[in-house]
Amino acid sequence: MQFVWIHINDLVGKGVELPVLAEFFVYAVATVVPLALPLAILLASLISFGNLGEKFELTAMKAAGISLFRIIRPLVVGVAFISVGAFFFSNNVLPQAQTKLWALIFSLRQKSPELDIPVGEFYDGINGCNVYVAKKNTRTGLLQGLIIYDMSEGFKNATVILADSGRIELTQDKKHLLLTFYNGESFENLKQTQQRATKTEKNIPYRRETFEVKQILKDFDAELSRYDESVLHDQHVSKDVAALIQSIDSVGELAQAKSAVQSAEMIDTRYFGRERKNGRQLIAVENTEINHYDVDSLYAQMGRGKQSQVASVLVDRVQYQRDQIEYNTLLLDDYKRYIRKHEIELYRKFTLAFACLVFFFIGAPLGAIIRKGGLGFPVVISVVMFIIYYIIDNTGYKMAREALWPCWAGMWLSSFALLPVGIFLTYKAATDSGLFNPEVWEKMYEKTKKEIIRIWIRYKKR
């Protein structure tokens, strides 16, 4: 639903047919699998082990000498297969779905809106025109009290049409719009004509026309033109792991080559006042290396006017050097941004598979500890854990996207943050620790408090 609301403007008022909408939702569902699958595993493991704990089946198995690790061993294998499937889904299915989805979104954005002219307000859905309708006969489709502002030739050459009634219809090929007006008049600004007219004709401000029937044909493509998917093949969302690695390596080599050329150019042409002219190197002091001179002594021996001139030249050179560095940085930023996008997409394919395992080792022991099945408490726990995961994952993604962190650190942040939680819960469940027992926390609090007091007293004695 979040994805749909983001693109709601591309769907509403476009007259999109049901098969196209169904196609849009199928592709959109595929794109949310990386978020939905870890949550599904977390909720399923919570409910399953919560039911086993609530019915004392886990207690019976442990009493028979079966450890928790042996109980969850088949499920670990099953979740491992799901994780591998999630990786192949991200690597093979998701790029195709995202390519088709974005191609469809671009097609919907370019589609002309559905022709549904409201009553009592101006409608700008027709290119270059604003239409006002006072009344509408729903039975005959006749529009009454029409005002048309045609600004397709520019604001200064606008045409205004007033008509008692009229019709606005699509042609049979749905490529044009036929506007038919009855009993009205039109006013056309003749500014362009005035520029080519003689002096005696320049005092004519506009042309007025009275008509009984007037027809205008406007371009209005109501068909959905499919966006070419091949244009998106170089985008990071449409590539698998092999293509992503190849793109990162090739663009990285281009960036390094560009950086080396820029560095050599800066050193060769603008370092300490050296310049190249007609292939020969000119030095500030003729035929002598500048390092042989004491620059401070030379500057001190100059007159005040000469010093001011030299300082002005140096400031100009430094300003030029700074501008050149900023320009080179902008050129390299495009390469770096391209590489970051591909690295983020590359790590995302692996983090989905790993997140499935992490959430299983959070859900299964947590369900065994809380011993609550059904759709009540497990759903609450799942939603809370998933919100935490989503916030951490989104934070890491933005840090990587803005180049504040390395891409691997940003994309693996959520997994690394929740992995210790899974290990801790698994240990607590395996040792039958009462994690949600208030007495356990009270004892831990008292023990910690006594330890802090003991350390404080020892510090005071010193």
Short mmCIF file of N, CA and C in Angstrom, two decimals, residues 119-210:
data_model
loop_
_atom_site.label_atom_id
_atom_site.label_comp_id
_atom_site.label_asym_id
_atom_site.label_seq_id
_atom_site.Cartn_x
_atom_site.Cartn_y
_atom_site.Cartn_z
N VAL A 119 -17.60 20.09 -13.82
CA VAL A 119 -18.53 21.20 -14.01
C VAL A 119 -18.19 22.28 -12.98
N GLY A 120 -18.16 23.53 -13.46
CA GLY A 120 -17.96 24.66 -12.55
C GLY A 120 -16.54 24.96 -12.18
N GLU A 121 -15.56 24.37 -12.89
CA GLU A 121 -14.15 24.65 -12.62
C GLU A 121 -13.35 24.42 -13.88
N PHE A 122 -12.16 25.02 -13.93
CA PHE A 122 -11.32 24.90 -15.12
C PHE A 122 -10.61 23.54 -15.12
N TYR A 123 -10.56 22.95 -16.31
CA TYR A 123 -9.95 21.64 -16.51
C TYR A 123 -8.74 21.81 -17.42
N ASP A 124 -7.55 21.35 -16.95
CA ASP A 124 -6.32 21.53 -17.72
C ASP A 124 -5.75 20.22 -18.21
N GLY A 125 -6.59 19.19 -18.34
CA GLY A 125 -6.11 17.88 -18.79
C GLY A 125 -5.82 17.82 -20.28
N ILE A 126 -6.24 18.81 -21.05
CA ILE A 126 -5.96 18.87 -22.48
C ILE A 126 -4.74 19.74 -22.68
N ASN A 127 -3.76 19.23 -23.42
CA ASN A 127 -2.49 19.93 -23.59
C ASN A 127 -2.72 21.31 -24.20
N GLY A 128 -2.24 22.35 -23.50
CA GLY A 128 -2.30 23.71 -24.03
C GLY A 128 -3.64 24.39 -23.88
N CYS A 129 -4.60 23.76 -23.22
CA CYS A 129 -5.95 24.32 -23.12
C CYS A 129 -6.45 24.28 -21.69
N ASN A 130 -7.24 25.29 -21.33
CA ASN A 130 -8.01 25.30 -20.09
C ASN A 130 -9.48 25.40 -20.47
N VAL A 131 -10.28 24.47 -19.98
CA VAL A 131 -11.68 24.37 -20.38
C VAL A 131 -12.56 24.58 -19.16
N TYR A 132 -13.58 25.44 -19.35
CA TYR A 132 -14.57 25.67 -18.30
C TYR A 132 -15.95 25.29 -18.84
N VAL A 133 -16.69 24.49 -18.05
CA VAL A 133 -18.03 24.04 -18.42
C VAL A 133 -18.99 24.45 -17.32
N ALA A 134 -20.05 25.21 -17.69
CA ALA A 134 -21.03 25.65 -16.70
C ALA A 134 -22.00 24.54 -16.35
N LYS A 135 -22.47 23.80 -17.36
CA LYS A 135 -23.43 22.72 -17.14
C LYS A 135 -23.08 21.56 -18.06
N LYS A 136 -23.57 20.38 -17.69
CA LYS A 136 -23.31 19.19 -18.49
C LYS A 136 -24.58 18.34 -18.52
N ASN A 137 -25.00 17.98 -19.72
CA ASN A 137 -26.16 17.10 -19.90
C ASN A 137 -25.64 15.67 -19.93
N THR A 138 -25.86 14.95 -18.85
CA THR A 138 -25.32 13.60 -18.76
C THR A 138 -25.98 12.63 -19.73
N ARG A 139 -27.21 12.94 -20.17
CA ARG A 139 -27.91 12.03 -21.07
C ARG A 139 -27.43 12.17 -22.50
N THR A 140 -27.28 13.39 -22.97
CA THR A 140 -26.85 13.63 -24.35
C THR A 140 -25.35 13.88 -24.47
N GLY A 141 -24.66 14.20 -23.36
CA GLY A 141 -23.25 14.52 -23.40
C GLY A 141 -22.93 15.92 -23.88
N LEU A 142 -23.97 16.77 -24.01
CA LEU A 142 -23.78 18.14 -24.48
C LEU A 142 -23.28 19.02 -23.33
N LEU A 143 -22.24 19.80 -23.62
CA LEU A 143 -21.66 20.72 -22.64
C LEU A 143 -22.19 22.12 -22.89
N GLN A 144 -22.58 22.83 -21.86
CA GLN A 144 -23.18 24.15 -21.99
C GLN A 144 -22.33 25.17 -21.24
N GLY A 145 -22.34 26.42 -21.79
CA GLY A 145 -21.58 27.50 -21.16
C GLY A 145 -20.08 27.24 -21.22
N LEU A 146 -19.54 27.06 -22.43
CA LEU A 146 -18.13 26.69 -22.59
C LEU A 146 -17.24 27.94 -22.68
N ILE A 147 -16.10 27.86 -22.01
CA ILE A 147 -15.04 28.87 -22.14
C ILE A 147 -13.73 28.11 -22.35
N ILE A 148 -13.04 28.41 -23.46
CA ILE A 148 -11.80 27.71 -23.80
C ILE A 148 -10.67 28.74 -23.89
N TYR A 149 -9.62 28.51 -23.13
CA TYR A 149 -8.39 29.28 -23.26
C TYR A 149 -7.35 28.40 -23.93
N ASP A 150 -7.08 28.67 -25.22
CA ASP A 150 -6.12 27.89 -25.99
C ASP A 150 -4.78 28.62 -25.98
N MET A 151 -3.81 28.09 -25.22
CA MET A 151 -2.49 28.72 -25.11
C MET A 151 -1.41 27.82 -25.69
N SER A 152 -1.78 27.01 -26.69
CA SER A 152 -0.80 26.12 -27.31
C SER A 152 0.27 26.88 -28.09
N GLU A 153 -0.05 28.12 -28.54
CA GLU A 153 0.93 28.94 -29.26
C GLU A 153 1.67 29.91 -28.33
N GLY A 154 1.48 29.76 -27.02
CA GLY A 154 2.11 30.66 -26.07
C GLY A 154 1.10 31.57 -25.42
N PHE A 155 1.47 32.08 -24.25
CA PHE A 155 0.54 32.91 -23.49
C PHE A 155 0.20 34.21 -24.23
N LYS A 156 1.20 34.81 -24.92
CA LYS A 156 0.97 36.08 -25.61
C LYS A 156 0.16 35.90 -26.89
N ASN A 157 -0.02 34.68 -27.35
CA ASN A 157 -0.79 34.41 -28.55
C ASN A 157 -1.98 33.51 -28.23
N ALA A 158 -2.59 33.74 -27.08
CA ALA A 158 -3.70 32.91 -26.64
C ALA A 158 -4.95 33.17 -27.47
N THR A 159 -5.79 32.13 -27.59
CA THR A 159 -7.08 32.22 -28.25
C THR A 159 -8.16 31.89 -27.24
N VAL A 160 -9.19 32.75 -27.16
CA VAL A 160 -10.29 32.56 -26.23
C VAL A 160 -11.55 32.25 -27.02
N ILE A 161 -12.22 31.17 -26.66
CA ILE A 161 -13.44 30.75 -27.35
C ILE A 161 -14.58 30.72 -26.34
N LEU A 162 -15.67 31.39 -26.66
CA LEU A 162 -16.90 31.36 -25.85
C LEU A 162 -17.99 30.73 -26.69
N ALA A 163 -18.69 29.74 -26.15
CA ALA A 163 -19.74 29.05 -26.91
C ALA A 163 -20.90 28.71 -25.99
N ASP A 164 -22.13 28.76 -26.58
CA ASP A 164 -23.31 28.40 -25.79
C ASP A 164 -23.29 26.92 -25.42
N SER A 165 -22.82 26.09 -26.35
CA SER A 165 -22.77 24.65 -26.10
C SER A 165 -21.70 24.03 -26.98
N GLY A 166 -21.45 22.75 -26.73
CA GLY A 166 -20.45 22.07 -27.53
C GLY A 166 -20.24 20.64 -27.07
N ARG A 167 -19.36 19.95 -27.81
CA ARG A 167 -19.00 18.56 -27.48
C ARG A 167 -17.50 18.40 -27.58
N ILE A 168 -16.96 17.55 -26.72
CA ILE A 168 -15.54 17.21 -26.75
C ILE A 168 -15.45 15.69 -26.81
N GLU A 169 -14.96 15.17 -27.93
CA GLU A 169 -14.98 13.73 -28.17
C GLU A 169 -13.62 13.26 -28.68
N LEU A 170 -13.32 12.01 -28.41
CA LEU A 170 -12.12 11.38 -28.95
C LEU A 170 -12.40 10.85 -30.35
N THR A 171 -11.41 10.93 -31.22
CA THR A 171 -11.54 10.32 -32.54
C THR A 171 -11.48 8.80 -32.41
N GLN A 172 -11.82 8.11 -33.48
CA GLN A 172 -11.88 6.65 -33.43
C GLN A 172 -10.51 6.02 -33.17
N ASP A 173 -9.44 6.65 -33.66
CA ASP A 173 -8.11 6.09 -33.42
C ASP A 173 -7.54 6.46 -32.06
N LYS A 174 -8.31 7.28 -31.28
CA LYS A 174 -7.92 7.71 -29.93
C LYS A 174 -6.57 8.43 -29.91
N LYS A 175 -6.27 9.09 -31.02
CA LYS A 175 -5.02 9.85 -31.11
C LYS A 175 -5.27 11.35 -31.07
N HIS A 176 -6.53 11.76 -31.30
CA HIS A 176 -6.84 13.18 -31.37
C HIS A 176 -8.14 13.45 -30.61
N LEU A 177 -8.33 14.71 -30.33
CA LEU A 177 -9.52 15.17 -29.62
C LEU A 177 -10.25 16.16 -30.53
N LEU A 178 -11.54 15.92 -30.78
CA LEU A 178 -12.35 16.78 -31.64
C LEU A 178 -13.23 17.67 -30.77
N LEU A 179 -12.99 18.99 -30.84
CA LEU A 179 -13.76 19.97 -30.08
C LEU A 179 -14.74 20.64 -31.03
N THR A 180 -16.03 20.48 -30.77
CA THR A 180 -17.09 21.07 -31.59
C THR A 180 -17.85 22.09 -30.76
N PHE A 181 -17.96 23.34 -31.28
CA PHE A 181 -18.63 24.42 -30.55
C PHE A 181 -19.81 24.94 -31.37
N TYR A 182 -20.85 25.31 -30.66
CA TYR A 182 -22.06 25.82 -31.32
C TYR A 182 -22.37 27.22 -30.78
N ASN A 183 -22.69 28.14 -31.74
CA ASN A 183 -23.19 29.47 -31.40
C ASN A 183 -22.25 30.19 -30.41
N GLY A 184 -21.18 30.72 -30.93
CA GLY A 184 -20.24 31.42 -30.06
C GLY A 184 -19.34 32.35 -30.83
N GLU A 185 -18.31 32.78 -30.20
CA GLU A 185 -17.34 33.67 -30.83
C GLU A 185 -15.96 33.39 -30.24
N SER A 186 -14.95 33.74 -31.03
CA SER A 186 -13.57 33.51 -30.60
C SER A 186 -12.78 34.80 -30.72
N PHE A 187 -11.76 34.94 -29.86
CA PHE A 187 -10.90 36.12 -29.84
C PHE A 187 -9.46 35.62 -29.91
N GLU A 188 -8.74 36.11 -30.92
CA GLU A 188 -7.38 35.65 -31.14
C GLU A 188 -6.42 36.82 -31.11
N ASN A 189 -5.40 36.73 -30.29
CA ASN A 189 -4.37 37.76 -30.23
C ASN A 189 -3.50 37.69 -31.48
N LEU A 190 -3.26 38.84 -32.10
CA LEU A 190 -2.50 38.89 -33.34
C LEU A 190 -1.11 39.46 -33.13
N LYS A 191 -0.50 39.14 -32.01
CA LYS A 191 0.81 39.72 -31.71
C LYS A 191 1.85 39.31 -32.75
N GLN A 192 1.88 38.03 -33.15
CA GLN A 192 2.83 37.58 -34.15
C GLN A 192 2.55 38.24 -35.49
N THR A 193 1.27 38.40 -35.83
CA THR A 193 0.92 39.03 -37.09
C THR A 193 1.33 40.50 -37.08
N GLN A 194 1.22 41.15 -35.90
CA GLN A 194 1.59 42.55 -35.79
C GLN A 194 3.07 42.77 -36.08
N GLN A 195 3.90 41.82 -35.69
CA GLN A 195 5.34 41.98 -35.89
C GLN A 195 5.70 41.97 -37.37
N ARG A 196 4.87 41.33 -38.19
CA ARG A 196 5.15 41.27 -39.62
C ARG A 196 4.30 42.26 -40.41
N ALA A 197 3.41 42.97 -39.72
CA ALA A 197 2.49 43.85 -40.42
C ALA A 197 3.11 45.23 -40.65
N THR A 198 2.42 46.02 -41.46
CA THR A 198 2.86 47.39 -41.71
C THR A 198 2.44 48.30 -40.58
N LYS A 199 2.90 49.56 -40.61
CA LYS A 199 2.61 50.49 -39.54
C LYS A 199 1.12 50.78 -39.43
N THR A 200 0.40 50.81 -40.56
CA THR A 200 -1.03 51.12 -40.52
C THR A 200 -1.85 50.01 -39.92
N GLU A 201 -1.30 48.78 -39.87
CA GLU A 201 -2.03 47.63 -39.35
C GLU A 201 -1.70 47.32 -37.91
N LYS A 202 -0.75 48.01 -37.31
CA LYS A 202 -0.32 47.67 -35.96
C LYS A 202 -1.33 48.01 -34.88
N ASN A 203 -2.33 48.82 -35.19
CA ASN A 203 -3.31 49.17 -34.18
C ASN A 203 -4.45 48.17 -34.07
N ILE A 204 -4.32 47.01 -34.74
CA ILE A 204 -5.34 45.95 -34.63
C ILE A 204 -4.92 45.02 -33.50
N PRO A 205 -5.58 45.00 -32.32
CA PRO A 205 -5.11 44.21 -31.18
C PRO A 205 -5.43 42.73 -31.30
N TYR A 206 -6.57 42.37 -31.87
CA TYR A 206 -6.94 40.96 -31.95
C TYR A 206 -7.96 40.77 -33.08
N ARG A 207 -8.25 39.51 -33.34
CA ARG A 207 -9.24 39.16 -34.35
C ARG A 207 -10.44 38.51 -33.67
N ARG A 208 -11.61 38.96 -34.03
CA ARG A 208 -12.85 38.45 -33.44
C ARG A 208 -13.63 37.70 -34.52
N GLU A 209 -14.11 36.54 -34.15
CA GLU A 209 -14.85 35.69 -35.10
C GLU A 209 -16.13 35.21 -34.44
N THR A 210 -17.23 35.35 -35.16
CA THR A 210 -18.53 34.83 -34.71
C THR A 210 -18.88 33.61 -35.55
#
